[in-house]
Amino acid sequence: MPHTAARTPWKLAARTARMNASAIREILKLAELPGTLSLAGGLPSAATFPVEAVREATARVLRDSPREALQYAASEGFAPLRDWVATQMAGQGVDADAANVLITTGSQQGLDLVAKVLIDAGSSVAVESPTYLGALQAFVAYEPRFVAVECDDGGPLPEALGDVAGARFLYALANFQNPSGRSIDGARRAALARAAAAAGVPIVEDNPYGELWYDAPPPPPIASHWREGTVYLGSFSKVLAPGLRLGYVIAPPALFARLVHAKQAADLHTPVFNQRVVHEIVRDGFLDAHVPTIRARYRAQRDAMAAALAAHLPTSGPFACRWRTPAGGMFFWVELPQDVDSEALLAKALERGVAFVPGAPFFAGTPRRNTMRLSFVTLDPASIERGVAAIAAALGELRDEVVAPRAAAAGGRR
Amino acid sequence: MPHTAARTPWKLAARTARMNASAIREILKLAELPGTLSLAGGLPSAATFPVEAVREATARVLRDSPREALQYAASEGFAPLRDWVATQMAGQGVDADAANVLITTGSQQGLDLVAKVLIDAGSSVAVESPTYLGALQAFVAYEPRFVAVECDDGGPLPEALGDVAGARFLYALANFQNPSGRSIDGARRAALARAAAAAGVPIVEDNPYGELWYDAPPPPPIASHWREGTVYLGSFSKVLAPGLRLGYVIAPPALFARLVHAKQAADLHTPVFNQRVVHEIVRDGFLDAHVPTIRARYRAQRDAMAAALAAHLPTSGPFACRWRTPAGGMFFWVELPQDVDSEALLAKALERGVAFVPGAPFFAGTPRRNTMRLSFVTLDPASIERGVAAIAAALGELRDEVVAPRAAAAGGRR
């Protein structure tokens, strides 16, 4: 009886069988062990948090509008913050009205609300492969069937959209995707929007990392090419601080009221105290000066990881690894030699005091086990060099102990 | 094609057909019109918000642990706050361990998570009648069938629990229920726990108002009688401030991990900044002095409403109204004469500048349309007197214009 907890009166919903603890969560616990150098985290660097700005904004909110900041508030969100988001989006080429902006408790909640409103049990949802694990977790609670859209190094293939016709939506990260770090260029975005419209597959575009560009600003969102067919999700977690849990959803009118109903049922509204504090911080252009400081920090760390990978990992021969330097975001995605399981590599790396995230959990379908995700945002360049060197050494050890003998044995059987 | 939005690519989930805007939400908009005296709200009085304590706690958190308060955090919640909740519960006779405490984004989120983990489409959920509308909204997204458990003025009837066997749970508010104001006494709580255990129907016990008692503290929760068969929901909204959105769920081990999975998928975690601020406020016993000031304020307003109702509404004769003075909470529940529809009464009352909430939306099944909910917490005693007098006048007008002639006509046809 898989859905009845033993000797208790509780009968669990069928969906719980698919709602498991994130494998990454367990790895992150290992990564937090004292003395472990972690390339595993998905956290921004706490050194980027604008503590003084939060302090001042909090004091002003509690001085000027304490009762409003502590009372129940509108499910849609704090109106001036919705206005601010709409204005920002206009700057990115997305014609949004504040009336289409829903403030959410982090963009993770946006994923949950979108799924609640669009997914029926057994309906299909198209995803990139790999894709953001947290989205799979949000969606799976509504019991969809995942279908992977065919992708290349530039993102989903427009000509493959017809293959996922009937999907309730395509979930896509256009900028510096978690976990792969890849971006979709401007021409591909336009082509995807056209192909999706032709196939009748709307798009859920998630953009937590768009502001974290290190070479050039990204092109306008997919949403700018197909406003009525795209739901766009944004977040303050990477440009301000995730502990405030503030994100937003921009949805076309056909969906907006439904999302508000779902929001009301989910938590009535996002803490209005947090919304007012964040609005107080961002209203006068604070991010224009702050975000470049985050970019400068992360860019140097990205460059350090690029150099360390080039110095330590083999890129040719039978044991070659493959990666590309991401143009933004938080992660390198490394393809290990075909017969290396990154979970085995993790075990070896942990022995050397270094943690990372194996790639398998990021695949909705058949995982590519020879992949791993390395975060460069929380460690200084010297630690990044040390961490990558240790992973390379662990890889060498794995090759000598496990993979090479196995290859020899396989050769012997032929 | 009811679930396809016209001329858009979006296909809505079937559940959205049942997820409507709350009728109360619309009424609250009317109630906010300038010059309207509102007995409609479910908001606590902003005069009770401890602004100075929030100010000091916020400053301390941002001084002592700014990075931790602004970073991602554990889905289960901030450990010291979980400890504090567990200790509070022990004081109420519920043997809870911090390991069983999940911090939620308001107790509304607790309702959503419990529903996500326990309700399958088509499964049945037992509710009181009337019951809290927000719970119905949270549950309905998971497509249950609602069954009303038979109730009397003392709450659900233990002997009726067998009639709802097979329900995934019974949702019950034991203290000063919203909307009816009624409480379940200690003997009935114990009997309900026994009957529910015998029927195999677990209980979701929601307690947002328990601290708002005006005559005597309530007896121990139902959860104290059946720990492994009860999920208990609590909230900081009524004792501190709702704008911080902090609640908690106490769940037996059989459910706890499932709720954490659902929490992680829903919003990763509740804003840790808010959790740390609230812990900083409550840790040294602040509520022991603060909550009595809320009680004193609301008690006086409750007494004013009791006096106004007694002075203005008929309690005998063919047009008698019926109500009981609640021992706590925020609401009076008035049963109007059988043939008075409270929505018609609301229209008349609004003409006199007074708003309240008709009772119909609080019923999962057939509504009793001759009911209304009156809040006494946001208005001073003089305004309460004025509001009740206006409703009584509107009722008199309705009787003269509509009900009496109709009765006469009906009599004429006999």
GROMACS .gro file of N, CA and C in nm, chain B residues 185-303:
model
  357
  599ASP      N    1  -1.589   2.266   2.328
  599ASP     CA    2  -1.541   2.256   2.465
  599ASP      C    3  -1.450   2.134   2.484
  600GLY      N    4  -1.387   2.128   2.601
  600GLY     CA    5  -1.285   2.025   2.625
  600GLY      C    6  -1.338   1.884   2.610
  601ALA      N    7  -1.456   1.858   2.664
  601ALA     CA    8  -1.511   1.722   2.655
  601ALA      C    9  -1.539   1.684   2.511
  602ARG      N   10  -1.593   1.779   2.434
  602ARG     CA   11  -1.622   1.753   2.293
  602ARG      C   12  -1.494   1.729   2.213
  603ARG      N   13  -1.388   1.803   2.248
  603ARG     CA   14  -1.260   1.782   2.179
  603ARG      C   15  -1.211   1.639   2.198
  604ALA      N   16  -1.216   1.594   2.323
  604ALA     CA   17  -1.169   1.457   2.352
  604ALA      C   18  -1.258   1.355   2.280
  605ALA      N   19  -1.388   1.380   2.283
  605ALA     CA   20  -1.481   1.285   2.218
  605ALA      C   21  -1.461   1.284   2.067
  606LEU      N   22  -1.435   1.401   2.010
  606LEU     CA   23  -1.410   1.409   1.866
  606LEU      C   24  -1.285   1.331   1.829
  607ALA      N   25  -1.178   1.348   1.909
  607ALA     CA   26  -1.053   1.277   1.879
  607ALA      C   27  -1.077   1.126   1.884
  608ARG      N   28  -1.150   1.080   1.985
  608ARG     CA   29  -1.179   0.936   1.995
  608ARG      C   30  -1.261   0.887   1.876
  609ALA      N   31  -1.364   0.963   1.843
  609ALA     CA   32  -1.453   0.921   1.734
  609ALA      C   33  -1.380   0.926   1.600
  610ALA      N   34  -1.294   1.025   1.582
  610ALA     CA   35  -1.220   1.036   1.457
  610ALA      C   36  -1.122   0.920   1.443
  611ALA      N   37  -1.055   0.886   1.554
  611ALA     CA   38  -0.962   0.773   1.551
  611ALA      C   39  -1.038   0.644   1.517
  612ALA      N   40  -1.156   0.629   1.579
  612ALA     CA   41  -1.235   0.509   1.552
  612ALA      C   42  -1.280   0.503   1.406
  613ALA      N   43  -1.313   0.619   1.351
  613ALA     CA   44  -1.361   0.623   1.212
  613ALA      C   45  -1.244   0.627   1.112
  614GLY      N   46  -1.121   0.643   1.162
  614GLY     CA   47  -1.006   0.650   1.072
  614GLY      C   48  -1.000   0.780   0.993
  615VAL      N   49  -1.058   0.884   1.051
  615VAL     CA   50  -1.057   1.015   0.984
  615VAL      C   51  -0.962   1.108   1.059
  616PRO      N   52  -0.846   1.138   1.002
  616PRO     CA   53  -0.755   1.229   1.072
  616PRO      C   54  -0.809   1.371   1.072
  617ILE      N   55  -0.748   1.456   1.153
  617ILE     CA   56  -0.801   1.590   1.174
  617ILE      C   57  -0.696   1.695   1.137
  618VAL      N   58  -0.739   1.798   1.065
  618VAL     CA   59  -0.657   1.917   1.044
  618VAL      C   60  -0.719   2.026   1.131
  619GLU      N   61  -0.646   2.061   1.237
  619GLU     CA   62  -0.697   2.156   1.336
  619GLU      C   63  -0.633   2.292   1.312
  620ASP      N   64  -0.714   2.390   1.282
  620ASP     CA   65  -0.665   2.524   1.248
  620ASP      C   66  -0.695   2.616   1.366
  621ASN      N   67  -0.590   2.683   1.415
  621ASN     CA   68  -0.611   2.763   1.535
  621ASN      C   69  -0.554   2.904   1.524
  622PRO      N   70  -0.608   2.985   1.434
  622PRO     CA   71  -0.556   3.122   1.423
  622PRO      C   72  -0.595   3.213   1.538
  623TYR      N   73  -0.705   3.178   1.607
  623TYR     CA   74  -0.763   3.273   1.704
  623TYR      C   75  -0.748   3.233   1.849
  624GLY      N   76  -0.683   3.120   1.876
  624GLY     CA   77  -0.682   3.065   2.012
  624GLY      C   78  -0.636   3.161   2.120
  625GLU      N   79  -0.542   3.249   2.087
  625GLU     CA   80  -0.491   3.342   2.188
  625GLU      C   81  -0.589   3.457   2.214
  626LEU      N   82  -0.685   3.475   2.125
  626LEU     CA   83  -0.781   3.585   2.141
  626LEU      C   84  -0.902   3.540   2.222
  627TRP      N   85  -0.878   3.499   2.347
  627TRP     CA   86  -0.989   3.462   2.435
  627TRP      C   87  -1.019   3.578   2.528
  628TYR      N   88  -1.149   3.598   2.559
  628TYR     CA   89  -1.188   3.715   2.637
  628TYR      C   90  -1.250   3.680   2.771
  629ASP      N   91  -1.283   3.553   2.787
  629ASP     CA   92  -1.345   3.513   2.913
  629ASP      C   93  -1.256   3.417   2.990
  630ALA      N   94  -1.211   3.312   2.924
  630ALA     CA   95  -1.122   3.214   2.987
  630ALA      C   96  -1.039   3.149   2.878
  631PRO      N   97  -0.918   3.106   2.912
  631PRO     CA   98  -0.835   3.040   2.810
  631PRO      C   99  -0.904   2.914   2.760
  632PRO      N  100  -0.889   2.885   2.632
  632PRO     CA  101  -0.954   2.765   2.578
  632PRO      C  102  -0.889   2.637   2.632
  633PRO      N  103  -0.962   2.526   2.626
  633PRO     CA  104  -0.904   2.398   2.667
  633PRO      C  105  -0.795   2.355   2.568
  634PRO      N  106  -0.715   2.253   2.604
  634PRO     CA  107  -0.609   2.206   2.514
  634PRO      C  108  -0.665   2.168   2.377
  635PRO      N  109  -0.583   2.184   2.273
  635PRO     CA  110  -0.627   2.156   2.136
  635PRO      C  111  -0.670   2.010   2.117
  636ILE      N  112  -0.746   1.985   2.013
  636ILE     CA  113  -0.781   1.848   1.975
  636ILE      C  114  -0.652   1.767   1.958
  637ALA      N  115  -0.548   1.833   1.904
  637ALA     CA  116  -0.420   1.764   1.882
  637ALA      C  117  -0.364   1.703   2.010
  638SER      N  118  -0.397   1.761   2.125
  638SER     CA  119  -0.345   1.706   2.251
  638SER      C  120  -0.408   1.570   2.282
  639HIS      N  121  -0.522   1.542   2.220
  639HIS     CA  122  -0.592   1.415   2.244
  639HIS      C  123  -0.555   1.306   2.142
  640TRP      N  124  -0.500   1.346   2.029
  640TRP     CA  125  -0.470   1.248   1.924
  640TRP      C  126  -0.354   1.300   1.841
  641ARG      N  127  -0.234   1.291   1.899
  641ARG     CA  128  -0.117   1.353   1.838
  641ARG      C  129  -0.088   1.300   1.698
  642GLU      N  130  -0.091   1.167   1.681
  642GLU     CA  131  -0.047   1.111   1.553
  642GLU      C  132  -0.155   1.122   1.445
  643GLY      N  133  -0.275   1.162   1.487
  643GLY     CA  134  -0.383   1.174   1.388
  643GLY      C  135  -0.425   1.317   1.360
  644THR      N  136  -0.348   1.414   1.411
  644THR     CA  137  -0.386   1.553   1.395
  644THR      C  138  -0.272   1.636   1.338
  645VAL      N  139  -0.303   1.716   1.239
  645VAL     CA  140  -0.211   1.823   1.196
  645VAL      C  141  -0.266   1.952   1.255
  646TYR      N  142  -0.178   2.029   1.319
  646TYR     CA  143  -0.219   2.151   1.387
  646TYR      C  144  -0.159   2.272   1.315
  647LEU      N  145  -0.241   2.373   1.288
  647LEU     CA  146  -0.193   2.494   1.220
  647LEU      C  147  -0.205   2.615   1.313
  648GLY      N  148  -0.096   2.688   1.324
  648GLY     CA  149  -0.097   2.810   1.405
  648GLY      C  150  -0.046   2.928   1.325
  649SER      N  151  -0.056   3.047   1.384
  649SER     CA  152  -0.028   3.170   1.309
  649SER      C  153   0.020   3.281   1.401
  650PHE      N  154   0.108   3.366   1.349
  650PHE     CA  155   0.146   3.488   1.419
  650PHE      C  156   0.063   3.608   1.375
  651SER      N  157  -0.031   3.586   1.282
  651SER     CA  158  -0.101   3.700   1.221
  651SER      C  159  -0.189   3.775   1.321
  652LYS      N  160  -0.251   3.704   1.415
  652LYS     CA  161  -0.345   3.771   1.505
  652LYS      C  162  -0.279   3.818   1.635
  653VAL      N  163  -0.162   3.764   1.667
  653VAL     CA  164  -0.094   3.807   1.791
  653VAL      C  165   0.021   3.903   1.765
  654LEU      N  166   0.069   3.909   1.642
  654LEU     CA  167   0.175   4.006   1.608
  654LEU      C  168   0.129   4.093   1.491
  655ALA      N  169   0.138   4.039   1.369
  655ALA     CA  170   0.101   4.119   1.252
  655ALA      C  171   0.092   4.028   1.131
  656PRO      N  172  -0.016   4.039   1.054
  656PRO     CA  173  -0.034   3.951   0.938
  656PRO      C  174   0.058   3.985   0.821
  657GLY      N  175   0.105   4.110   0.813
  657GLY     CA  176   0.186   4.152   0.699
  657GLY      C  177   0.322   4.084   0.694
  658LEU      N  178   0.361   4.018   0.805
  658LEU     CA  179   0.487   3.942   0.805
  658LEU      C  180   0.467   3.803   0.748
  659ARG      N  181   0.341   3.758   0.738
  659ARG     CA  182   0.306   3.626   0.681
  659ARG      C  183   0.386   3.513   0.748
  660LEU      N  184   0.356   3.487   0.872
  660LEU     CA  185   0.423   3.378   0.942
  660LEU      C  186   0.321   3.290   1.012
  661GLY      N  187   0.327   3.163   0.977
  661GLY     CA  188   0.245   3.062   1.042
  661GLY      C  189   0.327   2.938   1.062
  662TYR      N  190   0.263   2.834   1.115
  662TYR     CA  191   0.336   2.709   1.133
  662TYR      C  192   0.240   2.591   1.130
  663VAL      N  193   0.298   2.477   1.096
  663VAL     CA  194   0.225   2.351   1.092
  663VAL      C  195   0.297   2.255   1.184
  664ILE      N  196   0.223   2.185   1.268
  664ILE     CA  197   0.282   2.079   1.349
  664ILE      C  198   0.222   1.949   1.301
  665ALA      N  199   0.308   1.862   1.250
  665ALA     CA  200   0.259   1.741   1.184
  665ALA      C  201   0.328   1.619   1.241
  666PRO      N  202   0.254   1.508   1.249
  666PRO     CA  203   0.317   1.384   1.295
  666PRO      C  204   0.422   1.338   1.194
  667PRO      N  205   0.518   1.255   1.240
  667PRO     CA  206   0.628   1.212   1.152
  667PRO      C  207   0.581   1.152   1.020
  668ALA      N  208   0.468   1.082   1.020
  668ALA     CA  209   0.419   1.019   0.896
  668ALA      C  210   0.396   1.121   0.786
  669LEU      N  211   0.372   1.244   0.823
  669LEU     CA  212   0.343   1.347   0.723
  669LEU      C  213   0.452   1.450   0.706
  670PHE      N  214   0.535   1.467   0.808
  670PHE     CA  215   0.622   1.585   0.811
  670PHE      C  216   0.711   1.597   0.688
  671ALA      N  217   0.780   1.487   0.653
  671ALA     CA  218   0.872   1.495   0.539
  671ALA      C  219   0.797   1.531   0.410
  672ARG      N  220   0.675   1.479   0.396
  672ARG     CA  221   0.595   1.511   0.277
  672ARG      C  222   0.562   1.659   0.271
  673LEU      N  223   0.528   1.715   0.386
  673LEU     CA  224   0.496   1.857   0.390
  673LEU      C  225   0.620   1.941   0.356
  674VAL      N  226   0.736   1.897   0.400
  674VAL     CA  227   0.860   1.970   0.368
  674VAL      C  228   0.886   1.965   0.217
  675HIS      N  229   0.865   1.849   0.154
  675HIS     CA  230   0.880   1.841   0.008
  675HIS      C  231   0.786   1.943  -0.059
  676ALA      N  232   0.663   1.944  -0.013
  676ALA     CA  233   0.564   2.035  -0.073
  676ALA      C  234   0.603   2.181  -0.048
  677LYS      N  235   0.654   2.208   0.070
  677LYS     CA  236   0.697   2.344   0.104
  677LYS      C  237   0.810   2.389   0.012
  678GLN      N  238   0.907   2.300  -0.006
  678GLN     CA  239   1.022   2.332  -0.090
  678GLN      C  240   0.976   2.364  -0.233
  679ALA      N  241   0.883   2.285  -0.284
  679ALA     CA  242   0.832   2.308  -0.419
  679ALA      C  243   0.749   2.436  -0.427
  680ALA      N  244   0.689   2.475  -0.315
  680ALA     CA  245   0.596   2.589  -0.317
  680ALA      C  246   0.667   2.724  -0.313
  681ASP      N  247   0.766   2.740  -0.225
  681ASP     CA  248   0.838   2.869  -0.220
  681ASP      C  249   0.978   2.857  -0.158
  682LEU      N  250   1.034   2.736  -0.163
  682LEU     CA  251   1.167   2.704  -0.108
  682LEU      C  252   1.169   2.716   0.043
  683HIS      N  253   1.137   2.834   0.096
  683HIS     CA  254   1.126   2.854   0.240
  683HIS      C  255   1.055   2.985   0.265
  684THR      N  256   1.005   3.001   0.387
  684THR     CA  257   0.942   3.127   0.428
  684THR      C  258   1.054   3.229   0.452
  685PRO      N  259   1.031   3.357   0.414
  685PRO     CA  260   1.137   3.457   0.427
  685PRO      C  261   1.208   3.446   0.563
  686VAL      N  262   1.338   3.418   0.560
  686VAL     CA  263   1.409   3.394   0.685
  686VAL      C  264   1.432   3.525   0.759
  687PHE      N  265   1.432   3.634   0.687
  687PHE     CA  266   1.439   3.766   0.751
  687PHE      C  267   1.320   3.781   0.846
  688ASN      N  268   1.201   3.753   0.797
  688ASN     CA  269   1.079   3.763   0.878
  688ASN      C  270   1.084   3.665   0.995
  689GLN      N  271   1.132   3.545   0.969
  689GLN     CA  272   1.138   3.444   1.076
  689GLN      C  273   1.231   3.490   1.188
  690ARG      N  274   1.346   3.546   1.149
  690ARG     CA  275   1.441   3.591   1.251
  690ARG      C  276   1.388   3.711   1.328
  691VAL      N  277   1.320   3.802   1.257
  691VAL     CA  278   1.263   3.919   1.325
  691VAL      C  279   1.158   3.873   1.427
  692VAL      N  280   1.070   3.783   1.385
  692VAL     CA  281   0.965   3.739   1.478
  692VAL      C  282   1.025   3.661   1.594
  693HIS      N  283   1.124   3.579   1.567
  693HIS     CA  284   1.188   3.508   1.678
  693HIS      C  285   1.252   3.606   1.775
  694GLU      N  286   1.314   3.710   1.720
  694GLU     CA  287   1.378   3.812   1.804
  694GLU      C  288   1.273   3.881   1.892
  695ILE      N  289   1.153   3.897   1.838
  695ILE     CA  290   1.046   3.962   1.917
  695ILE      C  291   0.996   3.868   2.027
  696VAL      N  292   0.968   3.744   1.990
  696VAL     CA  293   0.895   3.657   2.084
  696VAL      C  294   0.985   3.583   2.183
  697ARG      N  295   1.114   3.574   2.154
  697ARG     CA  296   1.202   3.485   2.230
  697ARG      C  297   1.201   3.509   2.381
  698ASP      N  298   1.188   3.634   2.422
  698ASP     CA  299   1.198   3.662   2.566
  698ASP      C  300   1.063   3.693   2.629
  699GLY      N  301   0.957   3.638   2.573
  699GLY     CA  302   0.827   3.649   2.639
  699GLY      C  303   0.746   3.773   2.604
  700PHE      N  304   0.782   3.840   2.497
  700PHE     CA  305   0.709   3.961   2.457
  700PHE      C  306   0.558   3.941   2.451
  701LEU      N  307   0.517   3.827   2.397
  701LEU     CA  308   0.372   3.806   2.378
  701LEU      C  309   0.297   3.798   2.510
  702ASP      N  310   0.368   3.754   2.616
  702ASP     CA  311   0.301   3.742   2.747
  702ASP      C  312   0.245   3.877   2.793
  703ALA      N  313   0.312   3.984   2.755
  703ALA     CA  314   0.262   4.117   2.791
  703ALA      C  315   0.179   4.178   2.679
  704HIS      N  316   0.212   4.142   2.556
  704HIS     CA  317   0.146   4.207   2.443
  704HIS      C  318   0.005   4.154   2.418
  705VAL      N  319  -0.011   4.023   2.419
  705VAL     CA  320  -0.140   3.965   2.382
  705VAL      C  321  -0.252   4.010   2.477
  706PRO      N  322  -0.226   4.022   2.608
  706PRO     CA  323  -0.333   4.074   2.695
  706PRO      C  324  -0.383   4.213   2.654
  707THR      N  325  -0.297   4.295   2.594
  707THR     CA  326  -0.345   4.427   2.550
  707THR      C  327  -0.440   4.412   2.430
  708ILE      N  328  -0.411   4.314   2.344
  708ILE     CA  329  -0.503   4.288   2.232
  708ILE      C  330  -0.636   4.237   2.286
  709ARG      N  331  -0.626   4.144   2.382
  709ARG     CA  332  -0.749   4.088   2.441
  709ARG      C  333  -0.836   4.197   2.502
  710ALA      N  334  -0.772   4.288   2.574
  710ALA     CA  335  -0.849   4.393   2.643
  710ALA      C  336  -0.923   4.480   2.540
  711ARG      N  337  -0.853   4.514   2.433
  711ARG     CA  338  -0.914   4.597   2.329
  711ARG      C  339  -1.032   4.525   2.263
  712TYR      N  340  -1.007   4.402   2.220
  712TYR     CA  341  -1.110   4.329   2.147
  712TYR      C  342  -1.227   4.292   2.239
  713ARG      N  343  -1.197   4.263   2.366
  713ARG     CA  344  -1.304   4.227   2.461
  713ARG      C  345  -1.403   4.342   2.474
  714ALA      N  346  -1.351   4.463   2.485
  714ALA     CA  347  -1.438   4.581   2.498
  714ALA      C  348  -1.523   4.597   2.372
  715GLN      N  349  -1.463   4.570   2.258
  715GLN     CA  350  -1.536   4.585   2.133
  715GLN      C  351  -1.640   4.473   2.117
  716ARG      N  352  -1.603   4.354   2.162
  716ARG     CA  353  -1.700   4.244   2.160
  716ARG      C  354  -1.819   4.280   2.248
  717ASP      N  355  -1.791   4.332   2.365
  717ASP     CA  356  -1.900   4.366   2.457
  717ASP      C  357  -1.988   4.476   2.398
   0.00000   0.00000   0.00000
